[in-house]
Amino acid sequence: MTTLNRPGTRDGHVCGIDTAMEVIGGKWKVLILWALHEHPHRRFGELRRLLPGITEKVLASHLREMEADGIVHRVSYDEVPPRVEYSLTEDGKHLNDALQPLAAWGRERTTVQELDDQRDVQGRRVPLSQKGGLSE
């Protein structure tokens, strides 16, 4: 995946985050990284089941891009029926490690939002059943 060069920069990147976002940009790439981290050496169909909602076309396209970027390794076995497995490269593992603080931030934010959703206007905790969240 390439971005158009921006004026004044040799390779079109302004900073390291810009470079990283080129590799992991989009809705699914970070989730593919997570799936391959949690479940190494997966076949295409297994990955698709781990990522509900992703289409075959998008998964295939992202895996090709991630392989070209050097973060996913693809092994094709000479078998009948054909078998292909995907795993993270060392760069992919390092990228996943770099994303751990972002994941922690997201988990913390979700927890805070859930707690905020349980409070009424005066700051008192309100059971979800009274807010229409859960029925008893």
CSV table of C-alpha atoms in Angstrom, one decimal:
chain,number,residue,atom,x,y,z
A,1,MET,CA,0.0,0.0,0.0
A,2,THR,CA,1.5,3.3,-1.0
A,3,THR,CA,0.6,6.8,-0.3
A,4,LEU,CA,1.1,9.7,-2.7
A,5,ASN,CA,4.3,11.7,-1.9
A,6,ARG,CA,3.6,15.0,-0.2
A,7,PRO,CA,5.4,18.1,-1.3
A,8,GLY,CA,8.7,18.7,0.6
A,9,THR,CA,9.3,15.1,1.7
A,10,ARG,CA,11.4,12.5,-0.1
A,11,ASP,CA,9.2,9.5,0.6
A,12,GLY,CA,5.9,11.2,1.4
A,13,HIS,CA,6.2,10.6,5.2
A,14,VAL,CA,6.3,13.4,7.7
A,15,CYS,CA,6.9,11.3,10.9
A,16,GLY,CA,7.1,7.7,12.2
A,17,ILE,CA,3.4,7.6,12.9
A,18,ASP,CA,2.7,8.5,9.3
A,19,THR,CA,4.8,5.5,8.2
A,20,ALA,CA,3.1,3.2,10.7
A,21,MET,CA,-0.4,4.3,9.7
A,22,GLU,CA,0.4,3.5,6.1
A,23,VAL,CA,1.1,-0.1,7.2
A,24,ILE,CA,-1.8,-0.6,9.6
A,25,GLY,CA,-4.4,1.9,8.2
A,26,GLY,CA,-7.9,0.7,7.7
A,27,LYS,CA,-10.5,-1.1,9.8
A,28,TRP,CA,-9.2,-4.6,9.6
A,29,LYS,CA,-5.3,-4.6,9.6
A,30,VAL,CA,-4.9,-4.1,13.3
A,31,LEU,CA,-7.5,-6.9,13.9
A,32,ILE,CA,-5.6,-9.2,11.6
A,33,LEU,CA,-2.4,-8.5,13.5
A,34,TRP,CA,-4.3,-9.3,16.8
A,35,ALA,CA,-5.7,-12.5,15.4
A,36,LEU,CA,-2.3,-13.7,14.2
A,37,HIS,CA,-0.7,-12.8,17.5
A,38,GLU,CA,-3.4,-14.6,19.5
A,39,HIS,CA,-3.6,-17.6,17.0
A,40,PRO,CA,-0.3,-18.0,15.2
A,41,HIS,CA,0.0,-20.0,12.0
A,42,ARG,CA,-3.6,-19.7,10.8
A,43,ARG,CA,-5.1,-20.7,7.5
A,44,PHE,CA,-7.3,-18.2,5.5
A,45,GLY,CA,-10.6,-19.7,6.6
A,46,GLU,CA,-9.5,-19.8,10.2
A,47,LEU,CA,-8.6,-16.1,10.1
A,48,ARG,CA,-11.9,-15.3,8.5
A,49,ARG,CA,-13.8,-17.0,11.3
A,50,LEU,CA,-11.7,-15.1,13.9
A,51,LEU,CA,-12.7,-11.8,12.2
A,52,PRO,CA,-16.5,-11.8,11.9
A,53,GLY,CA,-17.7,-9.3,9.3
A,54,ILE,CA,-14.6,-9.2,7.1
A,55,THR,CA,-15.2,-10.3,3.5
A,56,GLU,CA,-12.9,-12.8,1.7
A,57,LYS,CA,-11.9,-10.0,-0.7
A,58,VAL,CA,-10.8,-7.6,2.0
A,59,LEU,CA,-9.0,-10.3,4.0
A,60,ALA,CA,-7.2,-11.5,0.9
A,61,SER,CA,-6.3,-8.0,-0.1
A,62,HIS,CA,-5.1,-7.0,3.4
A,63,LEU,CA,-3.0,-10.2,3.8
A,64,ARG,CA,-1.3,-9.5,0.4
A,65,GLU,CA,-0.6,-5.9,1.5
A,66,MET,CA,0.7,-7.0,4.9
A,67,GLU,CA,2.9,-9.6,3.3
A,68,ALA,CA,4.3,-7.0,0.9
A,69,ASP,CA,4.9,-4.7,3.9
A,70,GLY,CA,6.9,-7.5,5.6
A,71,ILE,CA,4.6,-7.9,8.7
A,72,VAL,CA,2.9,-11.2,7.6
A,73,HIS,CA,4.6,-14.3,6.4
A,74,ARG,CA,2.8,-16.6,4.0
A,75,VAL,CA,3.7,-20.3,3.6
A,76,SER,CA,2.2,-22.3,0.8
A,77,TYR,CA,2.4,-26.1,1.3
A,78,ASP,CA,2.6,-28.4,-1.7
A,79,GLU,CA,-0.3,-30.6,-0.7
A,80,VAL,CA,-3.7,-31.7,-2.1
A,81,PRO,CA,-5.8,-29.9,-1.2
A,82,PRO,CA,-3.5,-26.8,-1.2
A,83,ARG,CA,-2.8,-25.4,2.2
A,84,VAL,CA,-1.6,-21.9,3.0
A,85,GLU,CA,-0.7,-20.6,6.5
A,86,TYR,CA,-0.2,-17.0,7.7
A,87,SER,CA,1.9,-15.9,10.6
A,88,LEU,CA,3.5,-12.7,11.9
A,89,THR,CA,7.1,-11.9,10.9
A,90,GLU,CA,9.5,-10.4,13.5
A,91,ASP,CA,8.5,-7.0,12.2
A,92,GLY,CA,4.8,-7.9,12.7
A,93,LYS,CA,5.5,-9.1,16.2
A,94,HIS,CA,7.3,-5.8,17.0
A,95,LEU,CA,4.5,-3.8,15.5
A,96,ASN,CA,2.0,-5.7,17.6
A,97,ASP,CA,4.1,-5.0,20.7
A,98,ALA,CA,4.1,-1.3,19.8
A,99,LEU,CA,0.3,-1.4,19.6
A,100,GLN,CA,-0.1,-2.8,23.1
A,101,PRO,CA,-0.2,0.6,24.8
A,102,LEU,CA,-2.9,1.6,22.3
A,103,ALA,CA,-4.9,-1.5,23.2
A,104,ALA,CA,-4.6,-0.7,26.9
A,105,TRP,CA,-5.8,2.8,26.3
A,106,GLY,CA,-8.8,1.5,24.5
A,107,ARG,CA,-9.7,-1.0,27.2
A,108,GLU,CA,-9.4,1.7,29.9
A,109,ARG,CA,-11.5,4.1,27.8
A,110,THR,CA,-14.2,1.4,27.4
A,111,THR,CA,-14.3,0.8,31.1
A,112,VAL,CA,-14.6,4.5,31.9
A,113,GLN,CA,-17.4,5.0,29.4
A,114,GLU,CA,-19.2,2.0,30.8
A,115,LEU,CA,-18.9,3.5,34.3
A,116,ASP,CA,-20.1,6.9,33.1
A,117,ASP,CA,-23.1,5.2,31.4
A,118,GLN,CA,-24.1,3.8,34.8
A,119,ARG,CA,-24.4,7.2,36.5
A,120,ASP,CA,-27.4,9.6,36.5
A,121,VAL,CA,-27.2,13.4,36.1
A,122,GLN,CA,-26.3,13.9,39.8
A,123,GLY,CA,-23.5,11.4,39.6
A,124,ARG,CA,-25.2,8.6,41.4
A,125,ARG,CA,-24.8,5.0,40.1
A,126,VAL,CA,-27.9,3.8,38.3
A,127,PRO,CA,-28.4,0.1,37.7
A,128,LEU,CA,-28.5,-0.7,34.0
A,129,SER,CA,-32.0,-2.3,34.4
A,130,GLN,CA,-33.4,1.2,35.3
A,131,LYS,CA,-31.7,2.8,32.3
A,132,GLY,CA,-33.2,0.4,29.9
A,133,GLY,CA,-29.9,-1.5,29.4
A,134,LEU,CA,-30.9,-4.8,30.9
A,135,SER,CA,-34.3,-6.2,31.6
A,136,GLU,CA,-34.9,-8.2,34.7
